[in-house]
Coordinates of N, CA, C and O in Angstrom, one line a residue:
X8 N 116.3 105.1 133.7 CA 116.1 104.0 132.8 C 117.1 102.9 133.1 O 118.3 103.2 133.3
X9 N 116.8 101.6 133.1 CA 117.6 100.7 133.6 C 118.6 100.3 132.4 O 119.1 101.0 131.5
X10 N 118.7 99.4 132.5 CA 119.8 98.4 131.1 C 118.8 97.4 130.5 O 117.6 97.2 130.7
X11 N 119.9 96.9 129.7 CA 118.6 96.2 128.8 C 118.7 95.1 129.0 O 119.9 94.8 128.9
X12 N 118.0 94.1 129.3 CA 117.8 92.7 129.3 C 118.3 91.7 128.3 O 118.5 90.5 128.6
X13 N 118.6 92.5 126.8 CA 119.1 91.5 125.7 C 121.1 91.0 126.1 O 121.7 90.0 125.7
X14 N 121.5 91.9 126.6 CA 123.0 91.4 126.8 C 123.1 90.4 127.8 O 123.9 90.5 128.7
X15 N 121.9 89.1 127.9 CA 122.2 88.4 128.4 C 122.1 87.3 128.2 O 121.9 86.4 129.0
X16 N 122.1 87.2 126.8 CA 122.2 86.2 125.5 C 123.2 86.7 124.8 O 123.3 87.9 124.6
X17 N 124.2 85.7 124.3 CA 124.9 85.5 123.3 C 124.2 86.0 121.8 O 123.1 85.7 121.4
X18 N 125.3 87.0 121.1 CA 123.9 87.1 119.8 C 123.6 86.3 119.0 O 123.0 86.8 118.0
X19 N 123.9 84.8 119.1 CA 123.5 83.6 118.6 C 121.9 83.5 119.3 O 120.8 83.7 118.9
X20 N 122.5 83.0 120.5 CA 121.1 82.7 121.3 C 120.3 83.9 121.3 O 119.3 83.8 120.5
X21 N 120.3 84.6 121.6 CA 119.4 85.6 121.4 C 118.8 85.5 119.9 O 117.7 85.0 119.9
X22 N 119.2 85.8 118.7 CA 118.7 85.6 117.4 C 118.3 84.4 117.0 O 117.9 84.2 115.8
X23 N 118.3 83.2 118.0 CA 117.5 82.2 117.9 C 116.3 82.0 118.5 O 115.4 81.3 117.9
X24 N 116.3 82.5 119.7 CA 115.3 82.7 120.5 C 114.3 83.7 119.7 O 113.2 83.2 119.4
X25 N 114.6 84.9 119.2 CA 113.6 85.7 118.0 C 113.4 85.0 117.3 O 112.3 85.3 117.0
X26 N 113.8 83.8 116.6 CA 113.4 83.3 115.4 C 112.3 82.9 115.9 O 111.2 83.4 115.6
X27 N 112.5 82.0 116.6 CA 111.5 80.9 117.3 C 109.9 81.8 117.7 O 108.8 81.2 117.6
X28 N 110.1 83.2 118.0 CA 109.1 83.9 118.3 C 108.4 84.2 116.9 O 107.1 84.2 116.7
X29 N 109.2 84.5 116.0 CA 108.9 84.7 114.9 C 108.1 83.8 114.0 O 107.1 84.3 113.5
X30 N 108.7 82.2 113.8 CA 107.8 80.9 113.5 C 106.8 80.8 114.2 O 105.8 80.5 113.6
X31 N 106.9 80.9 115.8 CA 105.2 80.9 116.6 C 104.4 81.9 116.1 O 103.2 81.7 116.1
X32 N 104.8 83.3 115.6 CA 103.9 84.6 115.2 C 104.4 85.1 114.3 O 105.1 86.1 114.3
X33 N 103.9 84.0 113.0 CA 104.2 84.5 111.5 C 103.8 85.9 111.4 O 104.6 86.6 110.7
X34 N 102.7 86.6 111.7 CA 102.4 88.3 111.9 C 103.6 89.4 112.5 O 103.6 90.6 112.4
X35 N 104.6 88.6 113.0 CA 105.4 89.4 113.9 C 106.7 90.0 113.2 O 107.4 89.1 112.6
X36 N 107.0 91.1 113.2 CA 108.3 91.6 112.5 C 109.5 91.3 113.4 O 109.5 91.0 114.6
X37 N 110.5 91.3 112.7 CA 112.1 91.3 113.5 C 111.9 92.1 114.7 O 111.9 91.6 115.9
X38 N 111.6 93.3 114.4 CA 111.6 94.2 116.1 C 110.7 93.5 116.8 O 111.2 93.3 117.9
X39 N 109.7 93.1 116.8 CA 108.7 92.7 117.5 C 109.0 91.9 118.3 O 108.7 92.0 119.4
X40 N 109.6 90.9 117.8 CA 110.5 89.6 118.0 C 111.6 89.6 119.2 O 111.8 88.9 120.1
X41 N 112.5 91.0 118.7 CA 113.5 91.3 119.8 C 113.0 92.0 120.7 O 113.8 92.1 121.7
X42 N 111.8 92.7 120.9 CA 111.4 93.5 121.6 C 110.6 92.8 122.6 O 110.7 93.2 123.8
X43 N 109.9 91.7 122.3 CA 109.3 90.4 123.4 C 110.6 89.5 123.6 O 110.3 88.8 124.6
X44 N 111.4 89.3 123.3 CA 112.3 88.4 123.9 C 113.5 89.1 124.8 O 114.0 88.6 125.7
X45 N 113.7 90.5 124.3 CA 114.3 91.3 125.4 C 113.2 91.6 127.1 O 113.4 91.7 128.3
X46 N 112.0 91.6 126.2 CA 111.1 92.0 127.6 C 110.9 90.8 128.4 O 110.7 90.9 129.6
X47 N 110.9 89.5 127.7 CA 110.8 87.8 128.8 C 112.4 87.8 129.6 O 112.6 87.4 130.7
X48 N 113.5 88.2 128.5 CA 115.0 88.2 129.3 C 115.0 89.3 130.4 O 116.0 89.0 131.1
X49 N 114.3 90.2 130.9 CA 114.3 91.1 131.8 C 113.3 90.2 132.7 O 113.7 90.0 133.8
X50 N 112.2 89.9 132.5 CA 111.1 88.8 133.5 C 112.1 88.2 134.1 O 112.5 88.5 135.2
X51 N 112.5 87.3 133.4 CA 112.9 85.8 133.9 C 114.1 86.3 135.0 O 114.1 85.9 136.2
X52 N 115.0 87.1 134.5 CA 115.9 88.0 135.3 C 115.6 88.3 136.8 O 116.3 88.1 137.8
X53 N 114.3 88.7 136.6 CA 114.0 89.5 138.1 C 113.4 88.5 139.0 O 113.6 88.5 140.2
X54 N 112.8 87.8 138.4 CA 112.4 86.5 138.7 C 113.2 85.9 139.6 O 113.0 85.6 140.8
X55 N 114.3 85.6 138.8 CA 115.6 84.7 139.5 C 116.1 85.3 140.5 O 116.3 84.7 141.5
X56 N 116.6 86.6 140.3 CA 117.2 87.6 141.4 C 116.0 87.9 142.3 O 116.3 87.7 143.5
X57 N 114.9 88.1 142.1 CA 114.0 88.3 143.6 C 112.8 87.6 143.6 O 111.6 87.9 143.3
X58 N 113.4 86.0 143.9 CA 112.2 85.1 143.4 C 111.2 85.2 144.6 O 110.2 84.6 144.3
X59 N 111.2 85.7 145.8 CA 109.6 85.8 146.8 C 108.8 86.9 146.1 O 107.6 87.0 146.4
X60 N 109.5 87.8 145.2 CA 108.4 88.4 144.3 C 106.9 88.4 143.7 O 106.0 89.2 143.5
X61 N 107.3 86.8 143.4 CA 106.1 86.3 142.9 C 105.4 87.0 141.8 O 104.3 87.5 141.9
X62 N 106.4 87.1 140.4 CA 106.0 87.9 139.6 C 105.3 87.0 138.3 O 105.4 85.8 138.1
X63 N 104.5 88.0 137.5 CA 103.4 87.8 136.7 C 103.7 88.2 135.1 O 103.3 89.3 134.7
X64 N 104.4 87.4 134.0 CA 104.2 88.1 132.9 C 102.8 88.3 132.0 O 101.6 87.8 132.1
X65 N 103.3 89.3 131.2 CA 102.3 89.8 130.1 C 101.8 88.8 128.9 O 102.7 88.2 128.4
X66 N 100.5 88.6 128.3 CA 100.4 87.4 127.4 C 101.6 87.3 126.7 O 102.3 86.3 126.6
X67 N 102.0 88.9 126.0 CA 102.6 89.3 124.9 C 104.5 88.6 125.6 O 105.4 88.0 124.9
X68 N 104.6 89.1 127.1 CA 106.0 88.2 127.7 C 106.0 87.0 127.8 O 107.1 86.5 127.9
X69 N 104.9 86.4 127.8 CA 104.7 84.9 128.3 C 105.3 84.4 126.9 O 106.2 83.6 126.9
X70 N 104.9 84.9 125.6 CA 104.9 84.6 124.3 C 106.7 84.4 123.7 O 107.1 83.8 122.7
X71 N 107.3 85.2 124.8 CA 108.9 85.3 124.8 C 109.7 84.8 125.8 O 110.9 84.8 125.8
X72 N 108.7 84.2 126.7 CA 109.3 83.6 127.7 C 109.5 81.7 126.9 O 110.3 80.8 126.9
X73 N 108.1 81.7 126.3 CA 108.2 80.0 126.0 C 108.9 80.0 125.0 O 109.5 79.0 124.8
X74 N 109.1 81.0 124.0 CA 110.2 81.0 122.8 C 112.1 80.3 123.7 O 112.9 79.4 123.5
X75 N 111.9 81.4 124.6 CA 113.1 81.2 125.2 C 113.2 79.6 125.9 O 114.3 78.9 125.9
X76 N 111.7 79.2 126.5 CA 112.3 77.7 127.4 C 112.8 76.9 126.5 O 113.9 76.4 126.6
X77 N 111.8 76.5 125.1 CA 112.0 75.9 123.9 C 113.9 75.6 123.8 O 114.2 74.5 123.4
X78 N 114.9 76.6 124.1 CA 116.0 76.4 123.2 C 116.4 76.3 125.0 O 116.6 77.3 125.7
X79 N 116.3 74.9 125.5 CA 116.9 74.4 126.5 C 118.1 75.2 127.4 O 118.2 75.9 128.4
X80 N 118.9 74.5 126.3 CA 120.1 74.3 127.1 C 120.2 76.5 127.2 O 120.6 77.1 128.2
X81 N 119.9 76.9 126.3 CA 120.2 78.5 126.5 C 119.6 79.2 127.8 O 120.1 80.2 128.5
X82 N 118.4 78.4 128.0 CA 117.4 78.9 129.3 C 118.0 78.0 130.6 O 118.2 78.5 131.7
X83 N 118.3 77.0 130.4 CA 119.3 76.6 131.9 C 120.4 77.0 132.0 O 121.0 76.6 133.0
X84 N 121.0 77.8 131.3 CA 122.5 78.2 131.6 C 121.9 79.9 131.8 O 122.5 80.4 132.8
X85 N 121.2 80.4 131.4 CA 120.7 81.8 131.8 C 120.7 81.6 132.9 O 121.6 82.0 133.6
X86 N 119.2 80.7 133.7 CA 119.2 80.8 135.2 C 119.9 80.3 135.7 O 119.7 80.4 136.9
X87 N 120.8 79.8 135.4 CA 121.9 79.4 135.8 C 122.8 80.6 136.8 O 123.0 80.8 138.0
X88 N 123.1 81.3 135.1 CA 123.8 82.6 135.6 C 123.5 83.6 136.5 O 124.3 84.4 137.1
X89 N 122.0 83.5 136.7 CA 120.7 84.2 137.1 C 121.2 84.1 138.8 O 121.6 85.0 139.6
X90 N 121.1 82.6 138.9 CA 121.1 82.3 140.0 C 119.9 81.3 140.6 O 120.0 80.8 141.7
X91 N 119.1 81.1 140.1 CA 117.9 80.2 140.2 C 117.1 79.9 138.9 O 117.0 80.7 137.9
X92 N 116.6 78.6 138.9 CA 116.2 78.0 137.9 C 114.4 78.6 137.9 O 113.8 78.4 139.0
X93 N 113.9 79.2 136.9 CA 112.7 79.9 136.7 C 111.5 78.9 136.1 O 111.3 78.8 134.9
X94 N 110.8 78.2 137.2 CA 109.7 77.5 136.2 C 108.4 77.9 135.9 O 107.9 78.9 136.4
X95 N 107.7 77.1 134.8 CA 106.9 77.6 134.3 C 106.0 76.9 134.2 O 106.2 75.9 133.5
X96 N 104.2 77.4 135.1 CA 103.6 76.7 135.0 C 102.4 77.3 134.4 O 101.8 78.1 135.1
X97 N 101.9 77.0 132.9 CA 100.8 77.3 132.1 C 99.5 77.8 132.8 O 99.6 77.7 134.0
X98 N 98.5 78.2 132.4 CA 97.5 78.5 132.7 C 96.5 78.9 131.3 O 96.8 79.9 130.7
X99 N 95.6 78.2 131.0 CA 94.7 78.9 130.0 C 94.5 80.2 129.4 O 95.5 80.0 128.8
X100 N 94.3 80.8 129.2 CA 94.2 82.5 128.6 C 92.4 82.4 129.3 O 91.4 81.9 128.8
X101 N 92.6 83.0 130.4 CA 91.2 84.1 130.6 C 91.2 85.4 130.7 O 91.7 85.9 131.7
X102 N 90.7 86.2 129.9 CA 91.2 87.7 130.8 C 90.2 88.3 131.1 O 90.1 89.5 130.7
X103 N 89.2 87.5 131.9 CA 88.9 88.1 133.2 C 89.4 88.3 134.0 O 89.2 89.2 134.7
X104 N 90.6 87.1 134.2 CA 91.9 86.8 135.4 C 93.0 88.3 135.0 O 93.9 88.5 135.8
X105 N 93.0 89.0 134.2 CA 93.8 90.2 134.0 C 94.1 91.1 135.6 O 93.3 91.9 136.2
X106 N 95.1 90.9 135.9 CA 95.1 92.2 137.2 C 96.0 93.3 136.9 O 97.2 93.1 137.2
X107 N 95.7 94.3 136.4 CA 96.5 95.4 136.3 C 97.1 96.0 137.1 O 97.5 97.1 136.7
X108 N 97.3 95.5 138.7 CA 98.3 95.9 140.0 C 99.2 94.6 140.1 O 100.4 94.7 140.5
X109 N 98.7 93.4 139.6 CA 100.0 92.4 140.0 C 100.8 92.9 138.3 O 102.0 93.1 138.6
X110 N 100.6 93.1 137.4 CA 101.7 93.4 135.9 C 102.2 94.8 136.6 O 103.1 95.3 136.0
X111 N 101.7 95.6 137.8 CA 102.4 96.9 137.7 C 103.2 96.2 138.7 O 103.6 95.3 138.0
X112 N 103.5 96.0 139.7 CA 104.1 94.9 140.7 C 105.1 94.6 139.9 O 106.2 95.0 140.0
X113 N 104.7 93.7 139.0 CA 105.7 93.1 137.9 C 106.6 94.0 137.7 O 107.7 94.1 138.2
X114 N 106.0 95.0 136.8 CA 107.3 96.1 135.9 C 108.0 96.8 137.1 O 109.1 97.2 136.9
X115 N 107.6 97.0 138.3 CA 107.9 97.8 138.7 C 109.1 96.9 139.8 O 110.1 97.5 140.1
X116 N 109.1 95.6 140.3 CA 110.2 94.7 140.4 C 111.0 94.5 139.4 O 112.1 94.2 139.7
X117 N 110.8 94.5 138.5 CA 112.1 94.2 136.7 C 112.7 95.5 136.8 O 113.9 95.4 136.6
X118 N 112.0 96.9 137.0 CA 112.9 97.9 137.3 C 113.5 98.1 138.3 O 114.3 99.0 138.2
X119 N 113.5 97.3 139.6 CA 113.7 97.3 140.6 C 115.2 96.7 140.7 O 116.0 97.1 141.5
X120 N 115.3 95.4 139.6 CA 116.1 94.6 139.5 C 117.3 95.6 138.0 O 118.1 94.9 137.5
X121 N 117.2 96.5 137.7 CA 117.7 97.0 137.3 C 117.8 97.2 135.3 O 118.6 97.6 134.4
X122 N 116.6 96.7 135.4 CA 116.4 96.5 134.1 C 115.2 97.6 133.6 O 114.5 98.2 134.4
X123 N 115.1 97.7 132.1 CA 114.4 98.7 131.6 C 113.2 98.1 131.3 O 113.2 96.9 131.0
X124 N 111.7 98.9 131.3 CA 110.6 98.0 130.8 C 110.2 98.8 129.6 O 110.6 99.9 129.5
X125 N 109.1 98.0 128.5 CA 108.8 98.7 127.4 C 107.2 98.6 127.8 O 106.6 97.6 127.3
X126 N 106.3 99.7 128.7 CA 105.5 99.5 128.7 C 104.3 98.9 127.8 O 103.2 98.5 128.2
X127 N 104.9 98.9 126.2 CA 103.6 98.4 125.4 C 103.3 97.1 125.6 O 102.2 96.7 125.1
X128 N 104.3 96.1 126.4 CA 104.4 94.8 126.3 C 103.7 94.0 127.4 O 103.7 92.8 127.7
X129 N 103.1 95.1 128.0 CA 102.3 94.9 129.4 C 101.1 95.3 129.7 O 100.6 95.5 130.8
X130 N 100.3 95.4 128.2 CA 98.8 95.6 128.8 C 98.2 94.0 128.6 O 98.7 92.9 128.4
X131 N 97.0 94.5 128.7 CA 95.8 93.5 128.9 C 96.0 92.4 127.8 O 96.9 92.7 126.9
X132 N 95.4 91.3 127.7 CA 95.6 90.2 126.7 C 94.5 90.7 125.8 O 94.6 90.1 124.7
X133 N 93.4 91.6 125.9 CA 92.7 91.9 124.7 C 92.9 93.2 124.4 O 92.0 93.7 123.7
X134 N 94.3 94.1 124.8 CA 94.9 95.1 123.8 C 96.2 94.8 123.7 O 96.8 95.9 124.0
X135 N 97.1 94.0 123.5 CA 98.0 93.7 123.2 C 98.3 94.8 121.4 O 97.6 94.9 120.4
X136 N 99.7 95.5 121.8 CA 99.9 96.5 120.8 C 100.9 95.6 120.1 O 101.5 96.3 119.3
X137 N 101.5 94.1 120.2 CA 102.0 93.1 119.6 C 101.3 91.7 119.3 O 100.8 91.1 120.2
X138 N 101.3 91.6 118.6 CA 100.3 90.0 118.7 C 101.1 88.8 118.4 O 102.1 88.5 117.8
X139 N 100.1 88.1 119.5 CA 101.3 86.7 119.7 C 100.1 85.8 119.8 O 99.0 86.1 120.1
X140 N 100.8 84.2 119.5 CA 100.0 83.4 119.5 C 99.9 82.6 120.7 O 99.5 81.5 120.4
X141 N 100.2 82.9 122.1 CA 100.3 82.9 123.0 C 98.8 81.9 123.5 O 97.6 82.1 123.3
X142 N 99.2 80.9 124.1 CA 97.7 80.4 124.5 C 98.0 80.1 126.0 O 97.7 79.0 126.5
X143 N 98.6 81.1 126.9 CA 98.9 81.1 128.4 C 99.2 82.0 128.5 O 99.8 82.9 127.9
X144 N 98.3 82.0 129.9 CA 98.5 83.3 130.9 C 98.8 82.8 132.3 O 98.7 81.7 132.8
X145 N 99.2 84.1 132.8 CA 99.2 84.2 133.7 C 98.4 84.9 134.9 O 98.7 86.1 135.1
X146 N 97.5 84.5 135.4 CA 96.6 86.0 136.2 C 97.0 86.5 137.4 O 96.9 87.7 137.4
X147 N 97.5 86.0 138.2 CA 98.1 86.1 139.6 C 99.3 85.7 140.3 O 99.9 84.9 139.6
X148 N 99.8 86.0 141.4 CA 100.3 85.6 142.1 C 100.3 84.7 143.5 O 100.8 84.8 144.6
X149 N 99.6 83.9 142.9 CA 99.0 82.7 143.5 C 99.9 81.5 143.0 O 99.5 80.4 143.5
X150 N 100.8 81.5 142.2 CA 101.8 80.6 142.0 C 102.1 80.0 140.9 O 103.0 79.2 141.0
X151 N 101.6 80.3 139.7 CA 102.5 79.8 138.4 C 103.5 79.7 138.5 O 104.2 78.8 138.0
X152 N 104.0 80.4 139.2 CA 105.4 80.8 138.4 C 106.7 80.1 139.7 O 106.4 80.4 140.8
X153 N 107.7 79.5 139.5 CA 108.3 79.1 140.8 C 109.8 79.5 140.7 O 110.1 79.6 139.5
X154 N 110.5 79.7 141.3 CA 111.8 79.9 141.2 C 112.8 79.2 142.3 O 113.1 79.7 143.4
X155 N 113.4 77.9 141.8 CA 114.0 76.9 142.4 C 115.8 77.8 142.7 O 116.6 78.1 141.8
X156 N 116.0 78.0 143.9 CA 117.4 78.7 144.0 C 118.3 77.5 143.4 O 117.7 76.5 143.0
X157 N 120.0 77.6 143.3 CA 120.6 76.7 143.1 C 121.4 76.2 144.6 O 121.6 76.7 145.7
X158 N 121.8 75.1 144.1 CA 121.9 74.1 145.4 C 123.3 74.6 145.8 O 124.3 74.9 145.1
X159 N 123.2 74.8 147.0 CA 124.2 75.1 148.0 C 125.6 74.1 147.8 O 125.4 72.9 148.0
X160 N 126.9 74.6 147.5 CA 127.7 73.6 147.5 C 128.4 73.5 146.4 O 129.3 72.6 146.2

């Protein structure tokens, strides 16, 4: 089992980042809240550390990842720390586009990178066992997602 993804927020930022998930998904309890913003802090993580990856979050990650871009300056000093700047490029919610080998690809690089995953946070966008109001996906590895290294120097 790897480590957790949340000790890499401040527990300010971090409990702001949950809030934020929480106002987007009035349905969502405190755990739920920490439990998707721990699981986008381990994404974005692995992201930065093995950005030819070309990884893919879960509706329910995506939902913790845009909580997190929202509070700026917290998500440029992450990839910062990361090591590359993690961008994010939307895509509509289809889930026909669902591929259940690029999200195992996914968890299985986030473990790779030494972090723990919570399988429930990674199925399909029409069994999500958290609900989020998420209106982006991601289907593939075909390029949403980019990861800008930092400049030499």
């Amino acid at each position: 089992m790897g480590q957790s993804a949340r000790e890499l927020l401040t527990d300010d930022q971090f409990a702001a980042v949950c809030s934020t998930v929480q106002t987007d998904n009035p349905d969502s309890t405190a755990e739920d809240a920490t439990a998707v913003v721990t699981e986008a802090l381990a994404f974005v993580a692995a992201c930065a550390l093995l950005p030819a990856a070309r990884l893919v979050p879960s509706r329910v990650v995506d939902a913790g990842w845009h909580a997190l871009i929202l509070h700026t300056q917290t998500y440029a000093e992450l990839c910062a720390r990361l090591g590359g700047f993690v961008h994010h490029r939307p895509e509509a919610p289809d889930p026909s586009r669902y591929d259940h080998d690029v999200i195992d690809r996914t968890t299985a690089v986030i473990q790779e990178a030494g972090y723990s995953v919570d399988g429930d946070l990674w199925g399909p966008p029409d069994g999500d066992l958290v609900s989020v109001a998420s209106s982006c996906q991601h289907s593939d590895d075909s390029g949403p997602i980019v990861t800008m290294p930092k400049p030499k120097g």
